[in-house]
Structure formats: structure tokens, C-alpha cells
GROMACS .gro file of C-alpha atoms in nm:
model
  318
    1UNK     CA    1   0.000   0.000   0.000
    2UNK     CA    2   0.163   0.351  -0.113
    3UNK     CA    3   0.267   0.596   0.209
    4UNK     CA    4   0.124   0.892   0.263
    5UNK     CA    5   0.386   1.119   0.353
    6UNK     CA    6   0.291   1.122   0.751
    7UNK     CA    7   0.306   0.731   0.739
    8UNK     CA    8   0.625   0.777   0.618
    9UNK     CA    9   0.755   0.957   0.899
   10UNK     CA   10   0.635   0.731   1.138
   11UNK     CA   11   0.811   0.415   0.972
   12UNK     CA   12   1.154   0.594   0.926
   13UNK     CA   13   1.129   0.672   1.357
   14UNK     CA   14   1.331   0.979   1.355
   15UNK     CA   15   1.176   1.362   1.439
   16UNK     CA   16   1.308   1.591   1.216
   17UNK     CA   17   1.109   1.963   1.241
   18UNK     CA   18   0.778   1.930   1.042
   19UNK     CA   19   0.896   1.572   0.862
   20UNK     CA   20   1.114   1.778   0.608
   21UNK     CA   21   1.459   1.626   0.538
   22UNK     CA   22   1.760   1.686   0.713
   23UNK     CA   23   2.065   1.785   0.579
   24UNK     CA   24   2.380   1.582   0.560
   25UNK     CA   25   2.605   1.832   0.784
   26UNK     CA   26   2.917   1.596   0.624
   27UNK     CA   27   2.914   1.735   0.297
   28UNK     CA   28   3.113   2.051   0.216
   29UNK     CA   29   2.750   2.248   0.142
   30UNK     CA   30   2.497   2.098   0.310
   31UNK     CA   31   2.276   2.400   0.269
   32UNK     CA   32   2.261   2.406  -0.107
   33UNK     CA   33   1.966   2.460  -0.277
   34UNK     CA   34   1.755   2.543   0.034
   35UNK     CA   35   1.522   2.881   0.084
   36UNK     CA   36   1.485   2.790   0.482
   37UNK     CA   37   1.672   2.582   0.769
   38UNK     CA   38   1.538   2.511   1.111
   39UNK     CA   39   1.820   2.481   1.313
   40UNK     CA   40   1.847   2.369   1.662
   41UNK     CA   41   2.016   2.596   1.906
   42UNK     CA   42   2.022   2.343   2.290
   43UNK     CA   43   2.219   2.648   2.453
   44UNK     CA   44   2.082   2.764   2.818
   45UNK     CA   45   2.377   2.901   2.987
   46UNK     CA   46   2.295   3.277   2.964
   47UNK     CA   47   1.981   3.185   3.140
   48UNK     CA   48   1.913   3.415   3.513
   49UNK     CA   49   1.643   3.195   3.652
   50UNK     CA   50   1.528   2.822   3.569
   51UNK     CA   51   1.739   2.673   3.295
   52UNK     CA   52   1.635   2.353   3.076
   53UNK     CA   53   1.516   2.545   2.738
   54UNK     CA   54   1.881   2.337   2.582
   55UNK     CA   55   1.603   2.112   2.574
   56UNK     CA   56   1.344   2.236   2.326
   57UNK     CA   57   1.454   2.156   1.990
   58UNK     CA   58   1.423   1.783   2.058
   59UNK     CA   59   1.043   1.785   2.198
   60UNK     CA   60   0.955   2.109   1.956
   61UNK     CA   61   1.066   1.853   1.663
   62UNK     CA   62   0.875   1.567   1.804
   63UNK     CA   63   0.526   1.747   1.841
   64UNK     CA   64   0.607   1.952   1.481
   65UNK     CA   65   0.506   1.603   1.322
   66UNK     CA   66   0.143   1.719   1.367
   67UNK     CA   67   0.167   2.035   1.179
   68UNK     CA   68   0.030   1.990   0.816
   69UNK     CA   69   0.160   2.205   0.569
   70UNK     CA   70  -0.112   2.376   0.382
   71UNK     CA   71  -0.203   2.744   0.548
   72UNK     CA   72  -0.527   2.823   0.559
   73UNK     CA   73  -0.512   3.200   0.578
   74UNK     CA   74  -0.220   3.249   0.344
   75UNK     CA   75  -0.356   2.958   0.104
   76UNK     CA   76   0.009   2.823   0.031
   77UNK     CA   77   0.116   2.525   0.112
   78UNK     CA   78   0.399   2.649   0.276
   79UNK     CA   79   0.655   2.298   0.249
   80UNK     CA   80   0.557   2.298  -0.087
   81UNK     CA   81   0.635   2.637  -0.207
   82UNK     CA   82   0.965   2.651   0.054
   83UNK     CA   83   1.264   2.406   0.039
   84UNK     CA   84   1.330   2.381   0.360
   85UNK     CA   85   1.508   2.139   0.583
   86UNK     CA   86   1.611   2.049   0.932
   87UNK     CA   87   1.961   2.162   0.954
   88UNK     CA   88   2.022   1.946   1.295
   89UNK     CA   89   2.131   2.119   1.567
   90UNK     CA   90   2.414   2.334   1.655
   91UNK     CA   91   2.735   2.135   1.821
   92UNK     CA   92   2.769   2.424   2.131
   93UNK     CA   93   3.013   2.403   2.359
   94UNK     CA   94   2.808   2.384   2.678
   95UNK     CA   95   3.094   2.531   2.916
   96UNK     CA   96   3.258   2.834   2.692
   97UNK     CA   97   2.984   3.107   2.607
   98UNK     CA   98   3.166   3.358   2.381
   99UNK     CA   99   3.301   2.986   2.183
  100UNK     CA  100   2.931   2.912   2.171
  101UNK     CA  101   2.828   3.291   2.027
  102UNK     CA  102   3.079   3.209   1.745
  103UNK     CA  103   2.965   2.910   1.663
  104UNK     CA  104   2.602   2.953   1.642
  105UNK     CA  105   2.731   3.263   1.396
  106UNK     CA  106   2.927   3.072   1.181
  107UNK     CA  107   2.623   2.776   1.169
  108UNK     CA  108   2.390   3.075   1.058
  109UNK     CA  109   2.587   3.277   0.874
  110UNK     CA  110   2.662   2.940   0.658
  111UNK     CA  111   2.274   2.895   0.616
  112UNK     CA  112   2.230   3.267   0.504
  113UNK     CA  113   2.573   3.232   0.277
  114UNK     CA  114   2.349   2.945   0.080
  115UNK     CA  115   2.061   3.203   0.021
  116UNK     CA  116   1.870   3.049   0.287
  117UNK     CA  117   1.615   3.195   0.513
  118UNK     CA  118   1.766   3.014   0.902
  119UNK     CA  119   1.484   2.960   1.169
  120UNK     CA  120   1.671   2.921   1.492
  121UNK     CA  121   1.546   2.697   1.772
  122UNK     CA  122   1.709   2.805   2.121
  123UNK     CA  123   1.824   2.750   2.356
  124UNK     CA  124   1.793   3.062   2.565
  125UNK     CA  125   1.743   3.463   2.408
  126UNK     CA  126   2.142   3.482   2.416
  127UNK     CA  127   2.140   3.271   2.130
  128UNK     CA  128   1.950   3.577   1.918
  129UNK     CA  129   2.265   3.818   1.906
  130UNK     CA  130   2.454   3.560   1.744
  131UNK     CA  131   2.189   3.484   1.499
  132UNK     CA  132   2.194   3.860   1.412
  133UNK     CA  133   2.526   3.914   1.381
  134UNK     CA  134   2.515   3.675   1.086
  135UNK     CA  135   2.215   3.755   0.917
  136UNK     CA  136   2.308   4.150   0.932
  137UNK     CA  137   2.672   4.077   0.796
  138UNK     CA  138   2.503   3.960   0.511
  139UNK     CA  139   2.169   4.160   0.475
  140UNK     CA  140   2.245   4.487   0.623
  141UNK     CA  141   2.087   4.629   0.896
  142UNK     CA  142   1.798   4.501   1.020
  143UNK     CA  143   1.377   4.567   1.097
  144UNK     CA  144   1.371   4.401   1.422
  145UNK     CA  145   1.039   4.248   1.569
  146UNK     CA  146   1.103   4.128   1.908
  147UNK     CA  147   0.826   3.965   2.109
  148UNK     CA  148   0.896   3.925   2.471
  149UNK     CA  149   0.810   4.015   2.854
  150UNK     CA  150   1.123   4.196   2.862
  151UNK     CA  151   1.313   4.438   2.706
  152UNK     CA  152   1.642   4.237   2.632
  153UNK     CA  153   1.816   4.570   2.684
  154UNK     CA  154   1.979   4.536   3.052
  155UNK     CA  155   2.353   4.504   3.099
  156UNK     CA  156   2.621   4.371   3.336
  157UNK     CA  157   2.451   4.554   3.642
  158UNK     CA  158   2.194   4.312   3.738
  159UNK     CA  159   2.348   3.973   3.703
  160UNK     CA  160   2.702   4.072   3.633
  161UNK     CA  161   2.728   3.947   3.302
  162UNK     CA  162   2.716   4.147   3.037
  163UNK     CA  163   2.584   3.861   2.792
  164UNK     CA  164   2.308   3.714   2.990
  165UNK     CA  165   1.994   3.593   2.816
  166UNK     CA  166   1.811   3.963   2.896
  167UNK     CA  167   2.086   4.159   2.698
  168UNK     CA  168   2.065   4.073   2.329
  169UNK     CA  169   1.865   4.360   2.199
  170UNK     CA  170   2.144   4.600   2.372
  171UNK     CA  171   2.419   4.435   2.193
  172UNK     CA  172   2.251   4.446   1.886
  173UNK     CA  173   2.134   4.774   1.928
  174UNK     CA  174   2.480   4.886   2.017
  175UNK     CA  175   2.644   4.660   1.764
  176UNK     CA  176   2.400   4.835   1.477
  177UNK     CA  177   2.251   4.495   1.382
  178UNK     CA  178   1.909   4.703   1.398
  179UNK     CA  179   1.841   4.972   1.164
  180UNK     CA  180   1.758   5.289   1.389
  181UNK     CA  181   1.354   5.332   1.441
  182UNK     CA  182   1.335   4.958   1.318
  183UNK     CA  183   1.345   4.756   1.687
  184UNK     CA  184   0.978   4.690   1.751
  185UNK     CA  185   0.900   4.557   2.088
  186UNK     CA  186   0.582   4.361   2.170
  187UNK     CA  187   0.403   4.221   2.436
  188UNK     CA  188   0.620   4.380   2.690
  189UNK     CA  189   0.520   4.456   3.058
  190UNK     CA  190   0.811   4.311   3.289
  191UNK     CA  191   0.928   4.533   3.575
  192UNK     CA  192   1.293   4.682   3.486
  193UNK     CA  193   1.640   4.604   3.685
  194UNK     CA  194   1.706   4.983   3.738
  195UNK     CA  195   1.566   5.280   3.620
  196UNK     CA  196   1.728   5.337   3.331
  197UNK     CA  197   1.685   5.017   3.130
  198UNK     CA  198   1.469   5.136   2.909
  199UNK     CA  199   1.678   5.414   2.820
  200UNK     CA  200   1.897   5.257   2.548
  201UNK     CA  201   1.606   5.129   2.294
  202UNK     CA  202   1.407   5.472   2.367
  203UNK     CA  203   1.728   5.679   2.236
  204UNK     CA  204   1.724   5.429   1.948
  205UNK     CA  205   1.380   5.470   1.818
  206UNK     CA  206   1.287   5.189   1.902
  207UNK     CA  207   0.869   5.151   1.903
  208UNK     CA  208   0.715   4.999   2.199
  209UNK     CA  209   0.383   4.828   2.171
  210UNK     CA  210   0.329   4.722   2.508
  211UNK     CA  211   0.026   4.527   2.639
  212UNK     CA  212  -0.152   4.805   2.726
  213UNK     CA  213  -0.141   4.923   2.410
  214UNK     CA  214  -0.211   4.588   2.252
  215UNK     CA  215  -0.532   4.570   2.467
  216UNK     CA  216  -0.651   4.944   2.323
  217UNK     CA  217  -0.533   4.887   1.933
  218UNK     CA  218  -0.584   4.540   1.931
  219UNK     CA  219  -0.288   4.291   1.748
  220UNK     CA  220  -0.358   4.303   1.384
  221UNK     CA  221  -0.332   4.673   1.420
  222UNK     CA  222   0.011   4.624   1.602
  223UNK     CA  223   0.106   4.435   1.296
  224UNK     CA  224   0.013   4.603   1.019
  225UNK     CA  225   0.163   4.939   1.150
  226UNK     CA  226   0.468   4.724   1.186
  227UNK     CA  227   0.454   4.545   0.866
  228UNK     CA  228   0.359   4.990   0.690
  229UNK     CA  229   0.718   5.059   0.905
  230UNK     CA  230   0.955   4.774   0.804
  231UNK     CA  231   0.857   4.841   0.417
  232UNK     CA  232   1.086   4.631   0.217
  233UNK     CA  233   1.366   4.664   0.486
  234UNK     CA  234   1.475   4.309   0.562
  235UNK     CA  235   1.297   4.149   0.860
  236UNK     CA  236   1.451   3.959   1.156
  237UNK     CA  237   1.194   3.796   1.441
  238UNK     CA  238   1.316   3.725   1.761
  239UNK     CA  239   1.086   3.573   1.939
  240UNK     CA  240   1.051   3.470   2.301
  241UNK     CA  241   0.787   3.239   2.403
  242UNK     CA  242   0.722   3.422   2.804
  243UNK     CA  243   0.585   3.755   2.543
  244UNK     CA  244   0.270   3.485   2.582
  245UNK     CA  245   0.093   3.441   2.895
  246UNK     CA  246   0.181   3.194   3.068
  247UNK     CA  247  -0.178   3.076   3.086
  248UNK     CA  248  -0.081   2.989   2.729
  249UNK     CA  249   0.303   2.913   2.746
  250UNK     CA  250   0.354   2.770   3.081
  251UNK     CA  251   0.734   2.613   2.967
  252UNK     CA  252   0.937   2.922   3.022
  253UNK     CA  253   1.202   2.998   3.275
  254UNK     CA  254   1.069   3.324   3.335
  255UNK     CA  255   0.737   3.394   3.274
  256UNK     CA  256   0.586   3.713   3.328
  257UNK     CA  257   0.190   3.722   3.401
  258UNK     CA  258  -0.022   3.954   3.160
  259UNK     CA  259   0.100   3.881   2.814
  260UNK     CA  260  -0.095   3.783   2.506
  261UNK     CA  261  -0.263   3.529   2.406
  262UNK     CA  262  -0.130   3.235   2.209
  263UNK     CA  263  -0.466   3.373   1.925
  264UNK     CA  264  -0.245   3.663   1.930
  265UNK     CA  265   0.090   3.535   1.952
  266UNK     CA  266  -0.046   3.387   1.546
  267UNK     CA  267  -0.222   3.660   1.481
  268UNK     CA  268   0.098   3.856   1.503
  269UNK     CA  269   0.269   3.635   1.267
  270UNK     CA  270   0.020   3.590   1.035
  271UNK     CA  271  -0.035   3.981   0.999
  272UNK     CA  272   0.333   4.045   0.919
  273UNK     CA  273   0.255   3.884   0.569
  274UNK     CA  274   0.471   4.048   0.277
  275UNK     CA  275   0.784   4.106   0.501
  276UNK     CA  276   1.124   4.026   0.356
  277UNK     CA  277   1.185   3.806   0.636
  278UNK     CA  278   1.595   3.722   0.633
  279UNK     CA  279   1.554   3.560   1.005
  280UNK     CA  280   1.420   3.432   1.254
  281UNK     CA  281   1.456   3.308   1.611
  282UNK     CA  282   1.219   3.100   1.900
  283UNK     CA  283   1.352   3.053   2.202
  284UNK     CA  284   1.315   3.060   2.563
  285UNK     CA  285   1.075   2.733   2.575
  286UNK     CA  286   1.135   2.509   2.896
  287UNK     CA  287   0.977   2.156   2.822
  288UNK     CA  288   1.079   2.021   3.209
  289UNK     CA  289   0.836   2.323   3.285
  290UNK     CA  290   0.576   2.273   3.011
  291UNK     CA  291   0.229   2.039   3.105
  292UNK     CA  292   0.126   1.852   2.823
  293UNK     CA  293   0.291   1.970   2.577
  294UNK     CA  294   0.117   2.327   2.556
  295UNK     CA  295   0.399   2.521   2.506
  296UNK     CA  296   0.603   2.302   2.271
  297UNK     CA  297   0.304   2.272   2.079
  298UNK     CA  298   0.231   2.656   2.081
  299UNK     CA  299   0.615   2.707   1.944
  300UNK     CA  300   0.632   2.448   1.668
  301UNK     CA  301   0.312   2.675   1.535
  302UNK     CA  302   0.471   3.019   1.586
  303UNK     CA  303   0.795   2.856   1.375
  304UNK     CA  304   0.511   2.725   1.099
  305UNK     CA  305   0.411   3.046   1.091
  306UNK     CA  306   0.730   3.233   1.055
  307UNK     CA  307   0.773   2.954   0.778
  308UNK     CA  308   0.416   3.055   0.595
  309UNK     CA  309   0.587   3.405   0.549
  310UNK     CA  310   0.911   3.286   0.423
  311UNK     CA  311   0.676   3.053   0.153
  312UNK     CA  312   0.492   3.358   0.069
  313UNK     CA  313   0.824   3.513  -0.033
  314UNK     CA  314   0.958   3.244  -0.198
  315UNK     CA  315   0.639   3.209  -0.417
  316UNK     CA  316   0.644   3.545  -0.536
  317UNK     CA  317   1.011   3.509  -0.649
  318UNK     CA  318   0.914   3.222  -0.815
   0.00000   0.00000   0.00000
């Protein structure tokens, strides 16, 4: 009897992201040919609270089995229009984080090198500046969307390390990864470290669409004044899980109460249609914190969805 491609998956027993193939990392350009790679990122070092999110590319890939690949909204089928792959996961050394920073770059910036989009699976929000640094090398500065409780823009002071998961946004900020007025931060409503913390991305331009304001303009509003300020500016999406309530996305090491809804959390995604997405990150998902699979489930969606607008782009250029 001929396999469907689901039955397929099940009689092979391995969990790559959404069944798609994975690439052979042995030959000398595995990434050939590809418009997107979800890469694994199992790096929590950086993390200030409760670590275990090195974790989440191996049960994100086992519950993406259950995505299908048609979009309803977008009407693409988004595996079909996209060759895309599961690019493994990054080797990270677990005890040396500047050695890890370069080699998650050099793993992404070999993805974007092969004119691929790279969909990063952390791993903790450290793993985002890296991630950055490559795809800006290459594309420029960037239109940052960054979903999140928390700023990402705090320093040294706090935890006295100046590369902790809650700084990537200053680095990148400070590194000019992001194009000034282009950092646009939603969902956020944590309390700061010190008083001037949000001093750094206000002097930037950076726009601020809290939760308050959310809860007034409502999300696809958020998004499509977004998607009328990005233009054709390339895109980069950093997204961290605890921007969603953690009635929604209880698998985070530090989850803020009062964030959006998962409906939102998609509705986000799915407004940002047309981008030129160059990147994309999802991290910050705790599985040893998670309850049946809520969370892990709710990210292998967000990453589908970040997918849907890479297939959009790849079936116009087509």
C-alpha cells in the first residue's frame, strides 16, 4: 500500500522539524539549494532563573510532526512552495559562552551564505545576538520584531554578566545589527532592573507596543503598522515564548503574568505577511516546565508560521 507522507515519517522513527529532510552536515555544502533551515540551538547558559530550554529543539521537533503544511489563511502550502530542511542542531560548547556565540554565527551565517532563510530553535534569548550578527553581515541592517516580557536591553549591572539571556537587543542595538527606528518591541510589561533600562532602545527609536497598548489597538493593528514601518527593509523575528501568557506558554524559565494570548501570539505572525523576512529566532521554551505539551506545541506553530511568510516570499520570487 503507497505511504502517505505522515506514514512515512512514522516508519523511518526519527523527528526531524515538520517531517522535512535533514541535511547531511558531512558534505562541504549541506545547505545548497535550500530557501529555509530550522536549526536547533540546545544552549541555556545565559539563562538568570530556571534553565532547561537546551532542551526544546528535541520535543519542539517531536510534536512539529502534527503540523500539516497547507495554510489556511495564506492559502500556500507552505513545504511545498519553501525548500526547507532540518539543519540538525548546533554542536555548542556547553561550558565556553563567547566559543558558543561564534559558533552559532558561523552555523547561521553558513545557512544565510546558501541564500537560505535560518529559523533558529534556542536554547535561551542569548542565542539571538549571534543569529543577528550573521544575518546583518550579510543583509544589512535590520527591521527588528522582538516579542517578549522583557526588554532584552539590561547590561552587566543586574546579574554581572554582560551577555546574559536579557541583553541581546542592547548588543545588537549597540552593535547596529538594527536599523535605527526599526526595533519593535511587543508584548512587553516586565518590571525593569534599574531605572534606566529602558533608556537605550528609547534613544534608538525603538517603538514599543506594550500590552496596554495591545489591549486598546488590538494585534492586527500592532502588525500592520509594523509590517507599513519595516517596508521592504529586511525582517529579523526574535521571538521569546514568556511575550505569551503563561496561561498559554507555561514552559518558560521566566514567565511574566499579563502577556498575550497564544490567538495573538499567530495573529501577530500571520499579519506580518509580505515582510522580507531574512531571520528568525524561538527561544526561551522550557519543556521540564511545560504540562502537556502546551507550550512546545504553541512554538512548533509560531515557527510554521514564521515559515508561511518565508513561503509567501519564496512564491512570489518564483
Amino acid at each position: 500500500m503507497p505511504q502517505t507522507s505522515a506514514m512515512k515519517y512514522v516508519r523511518q522513527g526519527a523527528t526531524p522539524f515538520f517531517r522535512l529532510p535533514v541535511v547531511d552536515v558531512e558534505k562541504a555544502a549541506p545547505y545548497a539549494g535550500l530557501d529555509a533551515v530550522v536549526l536547533g540551538v540546545p544552549w541555556d547558559m545565559s539563562v538568570t532563573y530556571r534553565p532547561g530550554a537546551r532542551f526544546a529543539p528535541y520535543e519542539v521537533r517531536r510534536v512539529s510532526a502534527l503540523v500539516q503544511g497547507f495554510h489556511p489563511v495564506h492559502k500556500v502550502d507552505v513545504f511545498g512552495a519553501l525548500r526547507a530542511a532540518d539543519g540538525g542542531n548546533v554542536a555548542v560548547p556547553p561550558f565556553a559562552p563567547a566559543l558558543a556565540r561564534d559558533v552559532i554565527e558561523n552555523e547561521v551565517a553558513s545557512i544565510v551564505a546558501a541564500g537560505a532563510v535560518p529559523f533558529a530553535v534556542g536554547g535561551d534569548h542569548s542565542i539571538a545576538l549571534p543569529a543577528m550578527r550573521a544575518v546583518a553581515k550579510a543583509r544589512g541592517p535590520l527591521a527588528v520584531v522582538h516579542v517578549d516580557a522583557h526588554l532584552d536591553t539590561s547590561d552587566a549591572e543586574v546579574w554581572g554578566d554582560a551577555h546574559h539571556h536579557g541583553t541581546p537587543l542592547r548588543h545588537a542595538i549597540e552593535e547596529r545589527l538594527v536599523e535605527k527606528g526599526q526595533l519593535h518591541q511587543v508584548a512587553i510589561r516586565a518590571p525593569w532592573g534599574y531605572p534606566e533600562e529602558g533608556a537605550l532602545a528609547a534613544e534608538h527609536g525603538a517603538m514599543l507596543y506594550d500590552v496596554d497598548a495591545i489591549a486598546t489597538r488590538g494585534i492586527v493593528a500592532v502588525a500592520r503598522h509594523i509590517v507599513s514601518c519595516v517596508g521592504d527593509r529586511p525582517v529579523y523575528v526574535t521571538f521569546d515564548v514568556d511575550g505569551i501568557d503563561p496561561a498559554f506558554a507555561p514552559g518558560t524559565g521566566t514567565p511574566v503574568p499579563g502577556g498575550i494570548s497564544s490567538r495573538e501570539a499567530i495573529a501577530l505572525l500571520r499579519g506580518l505577511a509580505g515582510v522580507n523576512l531574512v531571520g528568525m529566532d524561538l527561544v526561551e521554551v522550557c519543556p521540564a516546565l511545560d504540562h502537556a505539551d502546551v507550550t512546545c506545541h504553541l512554538a512548533a506553530h509560531l515557527l510554521y508560521e514564521g515559515l508561511a511568510l518565508a513561503a509567501i516570499k519564496a512564491r512570489s520570487a518564483r
